[in-house]
PDB file of C-alpha atoms in Angstrom:
ATOM      1  CA  UNK F   1     -17.439 -55.904 -14.584  1.00  0.00           C
ATOM      2  CA  UNK F   2     -19.010 -58.966 -13.068  1.00  0.00           C
ATOM      3  CA  UNK F   3     -16.185 -61.397 -12.211  1.00  0.00           C
ATOM      4  CA  UNK F   4     -16.004 -64.717 -14.058  1.00  0.00           C
ATOM      5  CA  UNK F   5     -16.268 -66.433 -10.662  1.00  0.00           C
ATOM      6  CA  UNK F   6     -20.067 -66.006 -11.039  1.00  0.00           C
ATOM      7  CA  UNK F   7     -19.923 -69.208 -13.098  1.00  0.00           C
ATOM      8  CA  UNK F   8     -18.955 -71.170  -9.989  1.00  0.00           C
ATOM      9  CA  UNK F   9     -22.445 -70.689  -8.518  1.00  0.00           C
ATOM     10  CA  UNK F  10     -23.890 -73.624 -10.443  1.00  0.00           C
ATOM     11  CA  UNK F  11     -27.012 -73.964  -8.273  1.00  0.00           C
ATOM     12  CA  UNK F  12     -28.031 -70.316  -8.623  1.00  0.00           C
ATOM     13  CA  UNK F  13     -31.616 -70.094  -9.943  1.00  0.00           C
ATOM     14  CA  UNK F  14     -32.226 -66.324  -9.776  1.00  0.00           C
ATOM     15  CA  UNK F  15     -29.845 -63.496 -10.598  1.00  0.00           C
ATOM     16  CA  UNK F  16     -30.943 -59.859 -10.230  1.00  0.00           C
ATOM     17  CA  UNK F  17     -28.496 -57.361 -11.675  1.00  0.00           C
ATOM     18  CA  UNK F  18     -31.082 -54.632 -12.158  1.00  0.00           C
ATOM     19  CA  UNK F  19     -29.962 -50.991 -12.208  1.00  0.00           C
ATOM     20  CA  UNK F  20     -26.265 -51.932 -12.366  1.00  0.00           C
ATOM     21  CA  UNK F  21     -25.670 -48.907 -14.559  1.00  0.00           C
ATOM     22  CA  UNK F  22     -21.878 -49.420 -14.630  1.00  0.00           C
ATOM     23  CA  UNK F  23     -22.123 -52.988 -15.951  1.00  0.00           C
ATOM     24  CA  UNK F  24     -20.750 -52.942 -19.520  1.00  0.00           C
ATOM     25  CA  UNK F  25     -20.354 -56.673 -20.208  1.00  0.00           C
ATOM     26  CA  UNK F  26     -21.205 -60.031 -18.726  1.00  0.00           C
ATOM     27  CA  UNK F  27     -18.498 -62.685 -18.504  1.00  0.00           C
ATOM     28  CA  UNK F  28     -18.793 -65.768 -20.717  1.00  0.00           C
ATOM     29  CA  UNK F  29     -18.859 -67.716 -17.428  1.00  0.00           C
ATOM     30  CA  UNK F  30     -22.520 -66.681 -17.113  1.00  0.00           C
ATOM     31  CA  UNK F  31     -23.213 -69.649 -19.391  1.00  0.00           C
ATOM     32  CA  UNK F  32     -22.054 -71.994 -16.630  1.00  0.00           C
ATOM     33  CA  UNK F  33     -25.107 -71.186 -14.480  1.00  0.00           C
ATOM     34  CA  UNK F  34     -26.967 -74.309 -15.565  1.00  0.00           C
ATOM     35  CA  UNK F  35     -29.751 -73.980 -12.957  1.00  0.00           C
ATOM     36  CA  UNK F  36     -30.500 -70.308 -13.673  1.00  0.00           C
ATOM     37  CA  UNK F  37     -34.182 -69.762 -14.483  1.00  0.00           C
ATOM     38  CA  UNK F  38     -34.521 -65.988 -13.914  1.00  0.00           C
ATOM     39  CA  UNK F  39     -32.073 -63.335 -15.115  1.00  0.00           C
ATOM     40  CA  UNK F  40     -32.891 -59.655 -14.647  1.00  0.00           C
ATOM     41  CA  UNK F  41     -30.627 -57.031 -16.188  1.00  0.00           C
ATOM     42  CA  UNK F  42     -33.231 -54.263 -16.258  1.00  0.00           C
ATOM     43  CA  UNK F  43     -31.774 -50.778 -16.149  1.00  0.00           C
ATOM     44  CA  UNK F  44     -28.218 -51.887 -16.988  1.00  0.00           C
ATOM     45  CA  UNK F  45     -27.927 -48.849 -19.224  1.00  0.00           C
ATOM     46  CA  UNK F  46     -24.209 -49.325 -19.968  1.00  0.00           C
ATOM     47  CA  UNK F  47     -24.530 -52.978 -21.024  1.00  0.00           C
ATOM     48  CA  UNK F  48     -23.563 -53.101 -24.707  1.00  0.00           C
ATOM     49  CA  UNK F  49     -23.924 -56.800 -25.518  1.00  0.00           C
ATOM     50  CA  UNK F  50     -24.757 -60.210 -24.149  1.00  0.00           C
ATOM     51  CA  UNK F  51     -22.166 -62.981 -24.439  1.00  0.00           C
ATOM     52  CA  UNK F  52     -22.913 -65.839 -26.836  1.00  0.00           C
ATOM     53  CA  UNK F  53     -22.569 -68.090 -23.773  1.00  0.00           C
ATOM     54  CA  UNK F  54     -26.014 -66.879 -22.701  1.00  0.00           C
ATOM     55  CA  UNK F  55     -27.237 -69.578 -25.085  1.00  0.00           C
ATOM     56  CA  UNK F  56     -25.982 -72.178 -22.602  1.00  0.00           C
ATOM     57  CA  UNK F  57     -28.586 -71.217 -19.979  1.00  0.00           C
ATOM     58  CA  UNK F  58     -30.872 -74.165 -20.825  1.00  0.00           C
ATOM     59  CA  UNK F  59     -33.053 -73.740 -17.700  1.00  0.00           C
ATOM     60  CA  UNK F  60     -33.663 -69.994 -18.246  1.00  0.00           C
ATOM     61  CA  UNK F  61     -37.378 -69.151 -18.400  1.00  0.00           C
ATOM     62  CA  UNK F  62     -37.336 -65.346 -17.934  1.00  0.00           C
ATOM     63  CA  UNK F  63     -34.918 -62.727 -19.270  1.00  0.00           C
ATOM     64  CA  UNK F  64     -35.441 -59.065 -18.407  1.00  0.00           C
ATOM     65  CA  UNK F  65     -33.421 -56.640 -20.519  1.00  0.00           C
ATOM     66  CA  UNK F  66     -35.761 -53.672 -20.112  1.00  0.00           C
ATOM     67  CA  UNK F  67     -34.003 -50.306 -20.310  1.00  0.00           C
ATOM     68  CA  UNK F  68     -30.724 -51.839 -21.490  1.00  0.00           C
ATOM     69  CA  UNK F  69     -30.570 -48.914 -23.876  1.00  0.00           C
ATOM     70  CA  UNK F  70     -27.136 -49.635 -25.379  1.00  0.00           C
ATOM     71  CA  UNK F  71     -27.732 -53.221 -26.533  1.00  0.00           C
ATOM     72  CA  UNK F  72     -27.891 -53.131 -30.345  1.00  0.00           C
ATOM     73  CA  UNK F  73     -28.343 -56.854 -30.993  1.00  0.00           C
ATOM     74  CA  UNK F  74     -29.125 -60.093 -29.212  1.00  0.00           C
ATOM     75  CA  UNK F  75     -27.227 -63.350 -29.674  1.00  0.00           C
ATOM     76  CA  UNK F  76     -29.197 -65.688 -31.971  1.00  0.00           C
ATOM     77  CA  UNK F  77     -28.565 -68.456 -29.426  1.00  0.00           C
ATOM     78  CA  UNK F  78     -31.303 -66.958 -27.234  1.00  0.00           C
ATOM     79  CA  UNK F  79     -33.834 -68.331 -29.697  1.00  0.00           C
ATOM     80  CA  UNK F  80     -32.566 -71.848 -29.019  1.00  0.00           C
ATOM     81  CA  UNK F  81     -33.333 -71.708 -25.287  1.00  0.00           C
ATOM     82  CA  UNK F  82     -36.332 -74.048 -25.222  1.00  0.00           C
ATOM     83  CA  UNK F  83     -37.268 -73.300 -21.578  1.00  0.00           C
ATOM     84  CA  UNK F  84     -37.342 -69.538 -22.192  1.00  0.00           C
ATOM     85  CA  UNK F  85     -40.929 -68.255 -22.125  1.00  0.00           C
ATOM     86  CA  UNK F  86     -40.490 -64.499 -21.693  1.00  0.00           C
ATOM     87  CA  UNK F  87     -38.102 -61.722 -22.743  1.00  0.00           C
ATOM     88  CA  UNK F  88     -38.722 -58.100 -21.765  1.00  0.00           C
ATOM     89  CA  UNK F  89     -37.059 -55.665 -24.181  1.00  0.00           C
ATOM     90  CA  UNK F  90     -38.953 -52.467 -23.324  1.00  0.00           C
ATOM     91  CA  UNK F  91     -36.639 -49.479 -23.421  1.00  0.00           C
ATOM     92  CA  UNK F  92     -33.956 -51.234 -25.487  1.00  0.00           C
ATOM     93  CA  UNK F  93     -33.769 -48.184 -27.721  1.00  0.00           C
ATOM     94  CA  UNK F  94     -30.606 -49.243 -29.595  1.00  0.00           C
ATOM     95  CA  UNK F  95     -31.891 -52.721 -30.470  1.00  0.00           C
ATOM     96  CA  UNK F  96     -32.016 -52.868 -34.261  1.00  0.00           C
ATOM     97  CA  UNK F  97     -34.001 -56.086 -34.722  1.00  0.00           C
ATOM     98  CA  UNK F  98     -34.772 -59.436 -33.188  1.00  0.00           C
ATOM     99  CA  UNK F  99     -32.715 -62.423 -34.277  1.00  0.00           C
ATOM    100  CA  UNK F 100     -34.775 -64.612 -36.614  1.00  0.00           C
ATOM    101  CA  UNK F 101     -34.535 -67.504 -34.154  1.00  0.00           C
ATOM    102  CA  UNK F 102     -36.147 -65.345 -31.451  1.00  0.00           C
ATOM    103  CA  UNK F 103     -38.845 -63.882 -33.702  1.00  0.00           C
ATOM    104  CA  UNK F 104     -39.831 -67.336 -34.986  1.00  0.00           C
ATOM    105  CA  UNK F 105     -39.789 -69.142 -31.632  1.00  0.00           C
ATOM    106  CA  UNK F 106     -43.181 -70.624 -30.707  1.00  0.00           C
ATOM    107  CA  UNK F 107     -44.273 -70.063 -27.112  1.00  0.00           C
ATOM    108  CA  UNK F 108     -41.882 -67.180 -26.472  1.00  0.00           C
ATOM    109  CA  UNK F 109     -43.520 -63.978 -25.233  1.00  0.00           C
ATOM    110  CA  UNK F 110     -41.375 -61.002 -26.288  1.00  0.00           C
ATOM    111  CA  UNK F 111     -42.182 -57.500 -25.048  1.00  0.00           C
ATOM    112  CA  UNK F 112     -40.703 -55.307 -27.754  1.00  0.00           C
ATOM    113  CA  UNK F 113     -39.313 -51.794 -27.462  1.00  0.00           C
ATOM    114  CA  UNK F 114     -41.706 -49.262 -28.932  1.00  0.00           C
ATOM    115  CA  UNK F 115     -39.600 -48.498 -32.037  1.00  0.00           C
ATOM    116  CA  UNK F 116     -39.734 -52.176 -33.079  1.00  0.00           C
ATOM    117  CA  UNK F 117     -43.349 -52.657 -32.055  1.00  0.00           C
ATOM    118  CA  UNK F 118     -44.609 -49.891 -34.350  1.00  0.00           C
ATOM    119  CA  UNK F 119     -43.096 -51.683 -37.362  1.00  0.00           C
ATOM    120  CA  UNK F 120     -45.912 -54.232 -37.052  1.00  0.00           C
ATOM    121  CA  UNK F 121     -48.655 -51.587 -36.819  1.00  0.00           C
ATOM    122  CA  UNK F 122     -50.561 -50.085 -39.719  1.00  0.00           C
ATOM    123  CA  UNK F 123     -48.497 -47.107 -40.941  1.00  0.00           C
ATOM    124  CA  UNK F 124     -50.930 -44.302 -39.957  1.00  0.00           C
ATOM    125  CA  UNK F 125     -51.284 -45.645 -36.412  1.00  0.00           C
ATOM    126  CA  UNK F 126     -47.524 -46.049 -36.025  1.00  0.00           C
ATOM    127  CA  UNK F 127     -47.042 -42.443 -37.106  1.00  0.00           C
ATOM    128  CA  UNK F 128     -49.722 -41.203 -34.705  1.00  0.00           C
ATOM    129  CA  UNK F 129     -48.238 -43.114 -31.757  1.00  0.00           C
ATOM    130  CA  UNK F 130     -44.740 -41.857 -32.582  1.00  0.00           C
ATOM    131  CA  UNK F 131     -46.109 -38.278 -32.692  1.00  0.00           C
ATOM    132  CA  UNK F 132     -47.698 -38.739 -29.251  1.00  0.00           C
ATOM    133  CA  UNK F 133     -44.423 -39.956 -27.785  1.00  0.00           C
ATOM    134  CA  UNK F 134     -42.650 -36.967 -29.335  1.00  0.00           C
ATOM    135  CA  UNK F 135     -45.292 -34.665 -27.823  1.00  0.00           C
ATOM    136  CA  UNK F 136     -44.629 -36.142 -24.379  1.00  0.00           C
ATOM    137  CA  UNK F 137     -40.850 -36.286 -24.681  1.00  0.00           C
ATOM    138  CA  UNK F 138     -40.458 -32.765 -26.145  1.00  0.00           C
ATOM    139  CA  UNK F 139     -42.413 -31.061 -23.344  1.00  0.00           C
ATOM    140  CA  UNK F 140     -39.725 -28.931 -21.655  1.00  0.00           C
ATOM    141  CA  UNK F 141     -41.803 -28.465 -18.498  1.00  0.00           C
ATOM    142  CA  UNK F 142     -41.952 -32.204 -17.833  1.00  0.00           C
ATOM    143  CA  UNK F 143     -45.686 -32.007 -17.111  1.00  0.00           C
ATOM    144  CA  UNK F 144     -46.634 -34.411 -19.892  1.00  0.00           C
ATOM    145  CA  UNK F 145     -43.943 -36.896 -18.838  1.00  0.00           C
ATOM    146  CA  UNK F 146     -45.310 -36.869 -15.283  1.00  0.00           C
ATOM    147  CA  UNK F 147     -48.876 -37.154 -16.560  1.00  0.00           C
ATOM    148  CA  UNK F 148     -48.348 -39.976 -19.051  1.00  0.00           C
ATOM    149  CA  UNK F 149     -45.542 -41.800 -17.237  1.00  0.00           C
ATOM    150  CA  UNK F 150     -42.780 -43.897 -18.799  1.00  0.00           C
ATOM    151  CA  UNK F 151     -44.787 -46.376 -20.855  1.00  0.00           C
ATOM    152  CA  UNK F 152     -43.472 -46.520 -24.401  1.00  0.00           C
ATOM    153  CA  UNK F 153     -46.883 -47.348 -25.881  1.00  0.00           C
ATOM    154  CA  UNK F 154     -49.299 -44.383 -25.759  1.00  0.00           C
ATOM    155  CA  UNK F 155     -52.220 -46.813 -25.887  1.00  0.00           C
ATOM    156  CA  UNK F 156     -51.284 -47.753 -22.298  1.00  0.00           C
ATOM    157  CA  UNK F 157     -51.346 -44.169 -20.982  1.00  0.00           C
ATOM    158  CA  UNK F 158     -54.069 -43.553 -18.398  1.00  0.00           C
ATOM    159  CA  UNK F 159     -55.191 -40.773 -16.085  1.00  0.00           C
ATOM    160  CA  UNK F 160     -56.948 -40.801 -12.698  1.00  0.00           C
ATOM    161  CA  UNK F 161     -60.573 -39.673 -12.774  1.00  0.00           C
ATOM    162  CA  UNK F 162     -61.000 -39.690  -9.001  1.00  0.00           C
ATOM    163  CA  UNK F 163     -59.078 -40.172  -5.786  1.00  0.00           C
ATOM    164  CA  UNK F 164     -59.478 -43.944  -6.114  1.00  0.00           C
ATOM    165  CA  UNK F 165     -56.469 -46.010  -7.269  1.00  0.00           C
ATOM    166  CA  UNK F 166     -58.588 -48.195  -9.551  1.00  0.00           C
ATOM    167  CA  UNK F 167     -60.471 -45.418 -11.340  1.00  0.00           C
ATOM    168  CA  UNK F 168     -58.399 -44.746 -14.460  1.00  0.00           C
ATOM    169  CA  UNK F 169     -59.334 -43.842 -18.021  1.00  0.00           C
ATOM    170  CA  UNK F 170     -57.324 -44.180 -21.207  1.00  0.00           C
ATOM    171  CA  UNK F 171     -55.670 -40.999 -22.477  1.00  0.00           C
ATOM    172  CA  UNK F 172     -55.593 -42.151 -26.093  1.00  0.00           C
ATOM    173  CA  UNK F 173     -58.459 -43.496 -28.189  1.00  0.00           C
ATOM    174  CA  UNK F 174     -57.752 -45.327 -31.450  1.00  0.00           C
ATOM    175  CA  UNK F 175     -60.454 -45.852 -34.071  1.00  0.00           C
ATOM    176  CA  UNK F 176     -59.848 -47.372 -37.515  1.00  0.00           C
ATOM    177  CA  UNK F 177     -56.072 -47.376 -37.002  1.00  0.00           C
ATOM    178  CA  UNK F 178     -55.925 -43.651 -36.189  1.00  0.00           C
ATOM    179  CA  UNK F 179     -55.632 -41.736 -32.921  1.00  0.00           C
ATOM    180  CA  UNK F 180     -58.969 -39.948 -32.655  1.00  0.00           C
ATOM    181  CA  UNK F 181     -58.998 -38.698 -29.076  1.00  0.00           C
ATOM    182  CA  UNK F 182     -56.392 -37.415 -26.631  1.00  0.00           C
ATOM    183  CA  UNK F 183     -57.368 -36.613 -23.063  1.00  0.00           C
ATOM    184  CA  UNK F 184     -55.134 -34.293 -21.038  1.00  0.00           C
ATOM    185  CA  UNK F 185     -57.565 -33.978 -18.120  1.00  0.00           C
ATOM    186  CA  UNK F 186     -56.066 -31.744 -15.384  1.00  0.00           C
ATOM    187  CA  UNK F 187     -52.640 -32.181 -16.973  1.00  0.00           C
ATOM    188  CA  UNK F 188     -51.214 -28.709 -17.438  1.00  0.00           C
TER     189      UNK F 188
END
């Protein structure tokens, strides 16, 4: 666990705790970091919750919780952080929903985990995208995972069409809210 003494670093503006896979909780003293503008907890896969005291971080502008796969809910107080402009929740597979205060906050850019993002999509498209993810994730050889990468949204999957780094094409084509084309060029 992160010691409560972290709260004594009152002038700290940036805190990177990324990939601290043994971190289960944050101390309430985290709320004492009044100057903190950037908090990254990406990849803290054992983190189960954020303390309510996170709502005291009035200067916080960026919160990265990507791949915090055990967090099931966020404190509503996050929605009251007026300086906060961005929250990254990709890979938060246990997150059940956004607090109303976060969902309704004007000027807050929230990158949702795929399972919450598809709730806002037309039903047929959500089903198609979920089927594509299942196709990738169920491939025992791992070839499709290597080909498509880790992006949760199949609409972001690309493949290289040449040796150039900037020559990529989309793997998935969507027309009229349905997946109409899947390209597995040189995949298997």
